[in-house]
GROMACS .gro file of C-alpha atoms in nm:
model
  395
    1MET     CA    1  -0.451   0.339   2.061
    2VAL     CA    2  -0.387   0.013   1.879
    3LYS     CA    3  -0.297   0.053   1.515
    4GLU     CA    4  -0.498  -0.192   1.307
    5PHE     CA    5  -0.390  -0.368   0.991
    6ASN     CA    6  -0.514  -0.157   0.700
    7ALA     CA    7  -0.544  -0.385   0.397
    8MET     CA    8  -0.650  -0.094   0.178
    9LYS     CA    9  -0.314   0.083   0.217
   10ILE     CA   10  -0.131  -0.236   0.122
   11GLN     CA   11  -0.359  -0.288  -0.177
   12LYS     CA   12  -0.275   0.064  -0.297
   13ALA     CA   13   0.093  -0.013  -0.256
   14ILE     CA   14   0.074  -0.321  -0.479
   15THR     CA   15  -0.153  -0.161  -0.740
   16PRO     CA   16   0.133  -0.117  -0.993
   17LEU     CA   17   0.220  -0.486  -0.954
   18ILE     CA   18  -0.139  -0.592  -1.019
   19ILE     CA   19  -0.157  -0.368  -1.325
   20VAL     CA   20   0.157  -0.533  -1.465
   21LEU     CA   21   0.003  -0.876  -1.411
   22LEU     CA   22  -0.314  -0.767  -1.589
   23ILE     CA   23  -0.115  -0.637  -1.886
   24ILE     CA   24   0.080  -0.964  -1.911
   25ALA     CA   25  -0.239  -1.169  -1.883
   26GLY     CA   26  -0.406  -0.949  -2.144
   27LEU     CA   27  -0.121  -0.999  -2.388
   28ILE     CA   28  -0.141  -1.375  -2.344
   29PHE     CA   29  -0.517  -1.387  -2.387
   30ALA     CA   30  -0.492  -1.160  -2.691
   31ARG     CA   31  -0.325  -1.448  -2.868
   32SER     CA   32  -0.653  -1.638  -2.858
   33ALA     CA   33  -0.951  -1.427  -2.752
   34PHE     CA   34  -0.936  -1.108  -2.548
   35ASN     CA   35  -1.308  -1.143  -2.482
   36SER     CA   36  -1.232  -1.455  -2.278
   37ALA     CA   37  -1.018  -1.250  -2.040
   38ILE     CA   38  -1.302  -1.001  -1.996
   39LEU     CA   39  -1.545  -1.284  -1.937
   40PHE     CA   40  -1.315  -1.438  -1.678
   41LEU     CA   41  -1.284  -1.104  -1.494
   42LEU     CA   42  -1.663  -1.070  -1.488
   43ILE     CA   43  -1.695  -1.419  -1.337
   44ILE     CA   44  -1.436  -1.346  -1.068
   45ILE     CA   45  -1.594  -1.008  -0.986
   46ALA     CA   46  -1.939  -1.167  -0.957
   47LEU     CA   47  -1.816  -1.442  -0.725
   48VAL     CA   48  -1.613  -1.212  -0.501
   49MET     CA   49  -1.895  -0.956  -0.481
   50ALA     CA   50  -2.140  -1.231  -0.385
   51HIS     CA   51  -1.892  -1.336  -0.115
   52GLU     CA   52  -1.855  -0.980   0.014
   53ALA     CA   53  -2.232  -0.929   0.004
   54GLY     CA   54  -2.258  -1.209   0.260
   55HIS     CA   55  -2.029  -1.015   0.494
   56PHE     CA   56  -2.205  -0.686   0.416
   57PHE     CA   57  -2.564  -0.791   0.486
   58SER     CA   58  -2.477  -0.995   0.796
   59ALA     CA   59  -2.276  -0.700   0.934
   60LYS     CA   60  -2.567  -0.463   0.869
   61LEU     CA   61  -2.801  -0.713   1.038
   62PHE     CA   62  -2.599  -0.696   1.360
   63GLY     CA   63  -2.549  -0.319   1.354
   64ILE     CA   64  -2.179  -0.323   1.268
   65TYR     CA   65  -2.047  -0.001   1.120
   66VAL     CA   66  -1.975  -0.066   0.750
   67HIS     CA   67  -1.749   0.208   0.617
   68GLU     CA   68  -1.735   0.099   0.253
   69PHE     CA   69  -1.862  -0.159   0.007
   70GLY     CA   70  -1.631  -0.146  -0.293
   71LEU     CA   71  -1.647  -0.295  -0.642
   72GLY     CA   72  -1.288  -0.350  -0.752
   73PHE     CA   73  -0.982  -0.222  -0.566
   74PRO     CA   74  -0.845   0.135  -0.540
   75PRO     CA   75  -0.770   0.383  -0.686
   76ARG     CA   76  -1.128   0.500  -0.657
   77ILE     CA   77  -1.324   0.603  -0.968
   78ALA     CA   78  -1.664   0.697  -0.826
   79THR     CA   79  -1.849   0.690  -0.495
   80ILE     CA   80  -2.206   0.714  -0.368
   81LYS     CA   81  -2.286   0.749   0.002
   82LYS     CA   82  -2.613   0.605   0.130
   83GLY     CA   83  -2.660   0.633   0.502
   84GLU     CA   84  -2.329   0.575   0.677
   85THR     CA   85  -2.180   0.349   0.407
   86GLU     CA   86  -1.989   0.452   0.095
   87TYR     CA   87  -2.049   0.244  -0.218
   88THR     CA   88  -1.746   0.280  -0.444
   89LEU     CA   89  -1.639   0.187  -0.795
   90ASN     CA   90  -1.264   0.126  -0.815
   91ALA     CA   91  -1.007   0.091  -1.093
   92ILE     CA   92  -0.861  -0.257  -1.033
   93PRO     CA   93  -1.127  -0.509  -1.152
   94LEU     CA   94  -1.024  -0.807  -0.940
   95GLY     CA   95  -1.324  -0.845  -0.711
   96GLY     CA   96  -1.433  -0.622  -0.426
   97PHE     CA   97  -1.424  -0.565  -0.052
   98VAL     CA   98  -1.624  -0.465   0.255
   99LYS     CA   99  -1.451  -0.235   0.505
  100LEU     CA  100  -1.588  -0.297   0.854
  101GLU     CA  101  -1.514  -0.102   1.168
  102GLY     CA  102  -1.262  -0.269   1.400
  103GLU     CA  103  -1.208  -0.618   1.258
  104GLU     CA  104  -0.947  -0.684   1.531
  105ASN     CA  105  -0.984  -0.390   1.770
  106PRO     CA  106  -1.300  -0.378   1.990
  107ASP     CA  107  -1.257  -0.013   2.104
  108HIS     CA  108  -1.546   0.113   1.888
  109PRO     CA  109  -1.887   0.001   2.023
  110ARG     CA  110  -2.009  -0.083   1.671
  111SER     CA  111  -1.693  -0.260   1.561
  112LEU     CA  112  -1.693  -0.622   1.451
  113ALA     CA  113  -1.455  -0.713   1.733
  114ALA     CA  114  -1.694  -0.563   1.993
  115LYS     CA  115  -1.983  -0.790   1.897
  116PRO     CA  116  -2.068  -1.121   2.068
  117LYS     CA  117  -1.871  -1.421   1.945
  118TRP     CA  118  -2.167  -1.585   1.771
  119GLN     CA  119  -2.240  -1.268   1.572
  120ARG     CA  120  -1.874  -1.232   1.473
  121PHE     CA  121  -1.870  -1.593   1.358
  122ILE     CA  122  -2.179  -1.542   1.142
  123VAL     CA  123  -2.032  -1.228   0.980
  124LEU     CA  124  -1.699  -1.400   0.914
  125PHE     CA  125  -1.862  -1.717   0.781
  126ALA     CA  126  -2.136  -1.547   0.577
  127GLY     CA  127  -1.918  -1.496   0.269
  128ILE     CA  128  -1.809  -1.859   0.272
  129ALA     CA  129  -2.172  -1.969   0.310
  130VAL     CA  130  -2.276  -1.764   0.006
  131ASN     CA  131  -2.004  -1.926  -0.205
  132PHE     CA  132  -2.119  -2.271  -0.095
  133LEU     CA  133  -2.488  -2.198  -0.168
  134LEU     CA  134  -2.445  -2.009  -0.495
  135PRO     CA  135  -2.338  -2.321  -0.690
  136VAL     CA  136  -2.677  -2.480  -0.623
  137LEU     CA  137  -2.838  -2.199  -0.824
  138LEU     CA  138  -2.563  -2.197  -1.089
  139PHE     CA  139  -2.578  -2.572  -1.148
  140ALA     CA  140  -2.959  -2.558  -1.157
  141LEU     CA  141  -2.945  -2.282  -1.420
  142ALA     CA  142  -2.691  -2.485  -1.618
  143PHE     CA  143  -2.927  -2.783  -1.621
  144THR     CA  144  -3.223  -2.562  -1.716
  145TRP     CA  145  -3.046  -2.378  -1.999
  146PRO     CA  146  -3.070  -2.577  -2.325
  147HIS     CA  147  -2.744  -2.769  -2.361
  148GLU     CA  148  -2.604  -3.068  -2.545
  149VAL     CA  149  -2.550  -3.391  -2.352
  150PRO     CA  150  -2.382  -3.705  -2.489
  151ILE     CA  151  -2.607  -4.007  -2.534
  152GLY     CA  152  -2.517  -4.372  -2.517
  153ARG     CA  153  -2.401  -4.586  -2.226
  154ALA     CA  154  -2.037  -4.622  -2.138
  155MET     CA  155  -1.886  -4.949  -2.258
  156VAL     CA  156  -1.584  -5.123  -2.107
  157THR     CA  157  -1.309  -5.119  -2.370
  158ASN     CA  158  -1.022  -5.258  -2.164
  159VAL     CA  159  -0.978  -5.438  -1.833
  160ILE     CA  160  -0.640  -5.423  -1.655
  161PRO     CA  161  -0.530  -5.775  -1.553
  162GLU     CA  162  -0.525  -5.821  -1.174
  163GLY     CA  163  -0.706  -5.489  -1.129
  164PRO     CA  164  -1.016  -5.455  -0.905
  165ALA     CA  165  -1.256  -5.479  -1.202
  166ALA     CA  166  -1.084  -5.788  -1.343
  167ILE     CA  167  -1.091  -5.956  -1.001
  168ALA     CA  168  -1.461  -5.868  -0.961
  169GLY     CA  169  -1.548  -6.016  -1.302
  170ILE     CA  170  -1.611  -5.714  -1.525
  171LYS     CA  171  -1.539  -5.792  -1.890
  172VAL     CA  172  -1.469  -5.602  -2.211
  173ASN     CA  173  -1.790  -5.491  -2.391
  174ASP     CA  174  -1.991  -5.473  -2.067
  175GLN     CA  175  -2.222  -5.170  -2.078
  176ILE     CA  176  -2.239  -4.971  -1.754
  177PHE     CA  177  -2.596  -4.894  -1.647
  178SER     CA  178  -2.568  -4.770  -1.289
  179ILE     CA  179  -2.322  -4.711  -1.006
  180ASP     CA  180  -2.458  -4.778  -0.657
  181GLY     CA  181  -2.811  -4.732  -0.789
  182ARG     CA  182  -2.746  -4.397  -0.963
  183ASP     CA  183  -2.810  -4.389  -1.337
  184ALA     CA  184  -2.487  -4.381  -1.540
  185LYS     CA  185  -2.659  -4.247  -1.849
  186ASN     CA  186  -2.342  -4.166  -2.042
  187LEU     CA  187  -1.963  -4.188  -2.023
  188PRO     CA  188  -1.894  -3.868  -1.824
  189GLU     CA  189  -2.160  -3.964  -1.572
  190ALA     CA  190  -2.022  -4.317  -1.531
  191SER     CA  191  -1.671  -4.182  -1.477
  192ARG     CA  192  -1.790  -3.922  -1.225
  193LEU     CA  193  -1.998  -4.169  -1.025
  194ILE     CA  194  -1.699  -4.403  -0.990
  195ARG     CA  195  -1.470  -4.119  -0.878
  196LEU     CA  196  -1.725  -4.028  -0.611
  197LYS     CA  197  -1.680  -4.371  -0.454
  198VAL     CA  198  -1.303  -4.406  -0.428
  199GLY     CA  199  -1.203  -4.603  -0.122
  200GLU     CA  200  -1.531  -4.795  -0.128
  201THR     CA  201  -1.674  -5.107  -0.286
  202VAL     CA  202  -1.931  -4.992  -0.540
  203ASN     CA  203  -2.213  -5.190  -0.698
  204VAL     CA  204  -2.168  -5.162  -1.075
  205THR     CA  205  -2.467  -5.275  -1.280
  206VAL     CA  206  -2.367  -5.381  -1.631
  207ARG     CA  207  -2.551  -5.528  -1.928
  208ARG     CA  208  -2.390  -5.839  -2.073
  209ASP     CA  209  -2.550  -6.056  -2.342
  210GLY     CA  210  -2.883  -5.881  -2.283
  211ASN     CA  211  -2.882  -5.942  -1.907
  212LEU     CA  212  -2.829  -5.690  -1.625
  213ILE     CA  213  -2.563  -5.808  -1.378
  214ASN     CA  214  -2.471  -5.643  -1.046
  215ILE     CA  215  -2.095  -5.662  -0.975
  216PRO     CA  216  -1.931  -5.524  -0.655
  217VAL     CA  217  -1.602  -5.355  -0.746
  218TYR     CA  218  -1.350  -5.183  -0.520
  219ALA     CA  219  -1.252  -4.829  -0.632
  220ARG     CA  220  -0.889  -4.766  -0.535
  221TRP     CA  221  -0.761  -4.442  -0.385
  222SER     CA  222  -0.430  -4.428  -0.571
  223PRO     CA  223  -0.426  -4.647  -0.882
  224PRO     CA  224  -0.121  -4.672  -1.107
  225GLU     CA  225  -0.113  -4.400  -1.370
  226GLY     CA  226  -0.358  -4.457  -1.654
  227GLN     CA  227  -0.555  -4.734  -1.481
  228GLY     CA  228  -0.828  -4.543  -1.297
  229PRO     CA  229  -0.985  -4.639  -0.963
  230THR     CA  230  -1.129  -4.971  -1.085
  231GLY     CA  231  -0.874  -5.064  -1.351
  232ILE     CA  232  -1.089  -5.027  -1.663
  233SER     CA  233  -1.102  -4.807  -1.971
  234ILE     CA  234  -1.442  -4.699  -2.100
  235GLY     CA  235  -1.573  -4.560  -2.426
  236TYR     CA  236  -1.909  -4.487  -2.588
  237SER     CA  237  -2.105  -4.785  -2.710
  238VAL     CA  238  -2.221  -4.583  -3.015
  239VAL     CA  239  -2.027  -4.302  -3.182
  240ALA     CA  240  -2.062  -4.085  -3.492
  241PRO     CA  241  -1.844  -4.152  -3.801
  242ASP     CA  242  -1.596  -3.886  -3.680
  243GLY     CA  243  -1.550  -4.078  -3.354
  244ARG     CA  244  -1.739  -3.830  -3.137
  245PRO     CA  245  -2.045  -3.932  -2.931
  246PHE     CA  246  -2.394  -3.849  -3.045
  247THR     CA  247  -2.560  -3.573  -2.845
  248GLU     CA  248  -2.907  -3.443  -2.779
  249LYS     CA  249  -3.032  -3.109  -2.649
  250GLU     CA  250  -3.158  -3.117  -2.292
  251SER     CA  251  -3.336  -2.855  -2.080
  252LEU     CA  252  -3.471  -2.956  -1.741
  253PRO     CA  253  -3.762  -2.783  -1.563
  254PRO     CA  254  -3.684  -2.611  -1.229
  255TRP     CA  255  -3.842  -2.886  -1.019
  256GLU     CA  256  -3.583  -3.123  -1.164
  257SER     CA  257  -3.286  -2.889  -1.207
  258ILE     CA  258  -3.287  -2.751  -0.850
  259PRO     CA  259  -3.260  -3.095  -0.679
  260MET     CA  260  -2.993  -3.184  -0.936
  261GLY     CA  261  -2.813  -2.858  -0.851
  262ILE     CA  262  -2.808  -2.958  -0.484
  263GLN     CA  263  -2.682  -3.306  -0.572
  264GLN     CA  264  -2.416  -3.168  -0.808
  265THR     CA  265  -2.289  -2.926  -0.543
  266TRP     CA  266  -2.263  -3.206  -0.286
  267ASP     CA  267  -2.094  -3.438  -0.536
  268THR     CA  268  -1.841  -3.167  -0.620
  269LEU     CA  269  -1.750  -3.129  -0.252
  270ILE     CA  270  -1.696  -3.505  -0.232
  271LEU     CA  271  -1.478  -3.499  -0.544
  272VAL     CA  272  -1.270  -3.217  -0.395
  273ARG     CA  273  -1.227  -3.417  -0.076
  274ASN     CA  274  -1.125  -3.725  -0.274
  275GLU     CA  275  -0.879  -3.525  -0.483
  276ILE     CA  276  -0.711  -3.378  -0.175
  277ALA     CA  277  -0.701  -3.719  -0.005
  278SER     CA  278  -0.532  -3.871  -0.311
  279TRP     CA  279  -0.243  -3.621  -0.315
  280GLY     CA  280  -0.033  -3.837  -0.088
  281GLY     CA  281  -0.088  -4.150  -0.297
  282GLN     CA  282   0.091  -4.300  -0.590
  283SER     CA  283  -0.101  -4.103  -0.851
  284GLY     CA  284  -0.173  -3.798  -0.641
  285SER     CA  285   0.002  -3.484  -0.763
  286PRO     CA  286  -0.177  -3.153  -0.694
  287GLN     CA  287  -0.208  -2.913  -0.986
  288PHE     CA  288  -0.265  -2.544  -0.921
  289ALA     CA  289  -0.377  -2.264  -1.148
  290GLY     CA  290  -0.395  -1.894  -1.082
  291PRO     CA  291  -0.609  -1.627  -1.249
  292VAL     CA  292  -0.419  -1.655  -1.578
  293GLY     CA  293  -0.454  -2.034  -1.589
  294ILE     CA  294  -0.821  -2.029  -1.499
  295GLY     CA  295  -0.881  -1.754  -1.754
  296GLN     CA  296  -0.715  -1.973  -2.017
  297THR     CA  297  -0.954  -2.256  -1.926
  298VAL     CA  298  -1.256  -2.026  -1.955
  299GLY     CA  299  -1.138  -1.917  -2.298
  300GLU     CA  300  -1.090  -2.276  -2.415
  301ILE     CA  301  -1.436  -2.378  -2.290
  302VAL     CA  302  -1.593  -2.089  -2.481
  303GLY     CA  303  -1.380  -2.159  -2.787
  304ILE     CA  304  -1.488  -2.521  -2.832
  305GLN     CA  305  -1.859  -2.435  -2.834
  306GLU     CA  306  -2.030  -2.402  -3.168
  307THR     CA  307  -2.245  -2.103  -3.068
  308PRO     CA  308  -2.241  -1.843  -2.785
  309SER     CA  309  -2.563  -1.994  -2.654
  310ALA     CA  310  -2.398  -2.335  -2.624
  311ALA     CA  311  -2.128  -2.182  -2.401
  312VAL     CA  312  -2.376  -2.063  -2.136
  313SER     CA  313  -2.430  -2.395  -1.961
  314PRO     CA  314  -2.059  -2.493  -1.932
  315LEU     CA  315  -1.974  -2.139  -1.817
  316LEU     CA  316  -2.237  -2.163  -1.544
  317GLU     CA  317  -2.083  -2.493  -1.438
  318ILE     CA  318  -1.728  -2.360  -1.424
  319THR     CA  319  -1.852  -2.055  -1.231
  320ALA     CA  320  -2.013  -2.291  -0.980
  321LEU     CA  321  -1.686  -2.482  -0.947
  322LEU     CA  322  -1.491  -2.158  -0.895
  323SER     CA  323  -1.741  -2.052  -0.628
  324ILE     CA  324  -1.686  -2.379  -0.441
  325ASN     CA  325  -1.310  -2.335  -0.471
  326LEU     CA  326  -1.338  -1.980  -0.335
  327ALA     CA  327  -1.541  -2.106  -0.039
  328ILE     CA  328  -1.292  -2.382   0.041
  329ILE     CA  329  -0.991  -2.149   0.014
  330ASN     CA  330  -1.154  -1.893   0.244
  331LEU     CA  331  -1.240  -2.168   0.491
  332LEU     CA  332  -0.872  -2.256   0.539
  333PRO     CA  333  -0.733  -2.132   0.875
  334LEU     CA  334  -0.475  -1.910   0.706
  335PRO     CA  335  -0.393  -1.549   0.798
  336MET     CA  336  -0.587  -1.282   0.610
  337LEU     CA  337  -0.856  -1.526   0.495
  338ASP     CA  338  -1.196  -1.562   0.663
  339GLY     CA  339  -1.086  -1.898   0.797
  340GLY     CA  340  -0.784  -1.732   0.961
  341ARG     CA  341  -1.006  -1.478   1.136
  342ILE     CA  342  -1.242  -1.755   1.245
  343PHE     CA  343  -0.937  -1.940   1.381
  344PHE     CA  344  -0.849  -1.640   1.600
  345LEU     CA  345  -1.211  -1.631   1.719
  346LEU     CA  346  -1.192  -1.999   1.813
  347LEU     CA  347  -0.865  -1.931   1.997
  348GLU     CA  348  -1.046  -1.663   2.194
  349ILE     CA  349  -1.314  -1.915   2.290
  350VAL     CA  350  -1.053  -2.173   2.393
  351ARG     CA  351  -0.879  -1.902   2.600
  352ARG     CA  352  -1.213  -1.839   2.776
  353GLY     CA  353  -1.267  -1.495   2.628
  354LYS     CA  354  -0.910  -1.371   2.646
  355ARG     CA  355  -0.838  -1.197   2.316
  356ILE     CA  356  -0.521  -1.217   2.115
  357ASN     CA  357  -0.352  -0.877   2.118
  358PRO     CA  358  -0.515  -0.687   1.825
  359GLN     CA  359  -0.181  -0.552   1.708
  360LYS     CA  360  -0.026  -0.900   1.701
  361GLU     CA  361  -0.326  -1.041   1.516
  362ALA     CA  362  -0.303  -0.757   1.264
  363ILE     CA  363   0.064  -0.835   1.201
  364VAL     CA  364  -0.018  -1.203   1.141
  365HIS     CA  365  -0.283  -1.108   0.885
  366MET     CA  366  -0.043  -0.864   0.717
  367ILE     CA  367   0.223  -1.136   0.684
  368GLY     CA  368  -0.042  -1.370   0.542
  369PHE     CA  369  -0.144  -1.103   0.292
  370PHE     CA  370   0.209  -1.066   0.157
  371ALA     CA  371   0.255  -1.445   0.151
  372PHE     CA  372  -0.066  -1.472  -0.051
  373ILE     CA  373   0.060  -1.214  -0.302
  374MET     CA  374   0.392  -1.398  -0.340
  375LEU     CA  375   0.211  -1.728  -0.397
  376ALA     CA  376  -0.012  -1.563  -0.657
  377LEU     CA  377   0.297  -1.431  -0.838
  378ILE     CA  378   0.462  -1.774  -0.839
  379ILE     CA  379   0.151  -1.950  -0.970
  380THR     CA  380   0.102  -1.677  -1.232
  381PHE     CA  381   0.461  -1.727  -1.351
  382PHE     CA  382   0.406  -2.101  -1.400
  383ASP     CA  383   0.067  -2.037  -1.566
  384ILE     CA  384   0.232  -1.804  -1.818
  385ALA     CA  385   0.517  -2.051  -1.878
  386ARG     CA  386   0.267  -2.333  -1.939
  387ILE     CA  387   0.051  -2.129  -2.177
  388THR     CA  388   0.345  -1.999  -2.380
  389SER     CA  389   0.465  -2.359  -2.422
  390GLY     CA  390   0.123  -2.454  -2.566
  391GLU     CA  391  -0.004  -2.664  -2.275
  392SER     CA  392  -0.364  -2.669  -2.157
  393LEU     CA  393  -0.548  -2.749  -1.834
  394ILE     CA  394  -0.836  -2.927  -2.007
  395ARG     CA  395  -0.657  -3.134  -2.269
   0.00000   0.00000   0.00000
């Protein structure tokens, strides 16, 4: 009988370590707002449970034996059994899990490993798919919820000599109207549309002396620090006496917000691709944040809003971004992650149906699990060091 990798036993073994991390994180957040830590945990739980629900429903669809669907990680607090599956509430509030029969071992006829390859792929990919699709709804809700948006076109305030914009003919005081035909209605939108086009020549429409002029500009992959892809600095054409932009409240109807949610999700994936591609360049330096760092960001986003209602839209947006990040991480072909299990499935296909020894695969996933925990500890250490020194991820 092959002994399978039991992630639940390992999770129980590291429970004291997780509790210590939670206490440390709680003490740090208590310096600003403990409610932000709670809010962050709720976001993470919601995203992970949505991910696990994808695995759960697809497994049920194909008749795979689902032992347990758990909210949080053990030790167990409460349980309800419906049919053959136990639904449990657990003490460690860091997400959830679905325990399927035979993830590596096909001995049981209703195990995941005993199912056809296409069904196994769907079950393994279902969680990732949910995390890719959920942002469409979250972004749409963010656009529908009443929120403040800055008004006023972006204006060129500085042009770097010999930069792409200077060579193309862009001048100081040009107002940016569109980027490749997409409306650059304000400064954040203009900046985002340019970052979407790095590595390409973009058509920038500007207003100069009352005339609209179309200027092709190359957006560089790795510009010198502080210059940006096109070599310009931009600011608002009109600002309030305190220097901040004027804003107006916006709430889009569903028939507008849903298409925008789809577009925003796609744009975010492009921005992630561009960010990763730039890491090897002159200005590319990856920055990572763990749960503590992300929780700090959530707290800061809530803290800068004037009312709780004003925080809803930005929180929906950051939740959408976290969902996309969760999908991308799980897609990586690393042990323990969904992408790692899909990788073993693809190996099986390449080997014309010959399986990797279940015990060997289980060991690989176990090693990956411990490596993941060590990486989380390292990132958490640097997050705590950064926060205690007064640094921020958004300023």
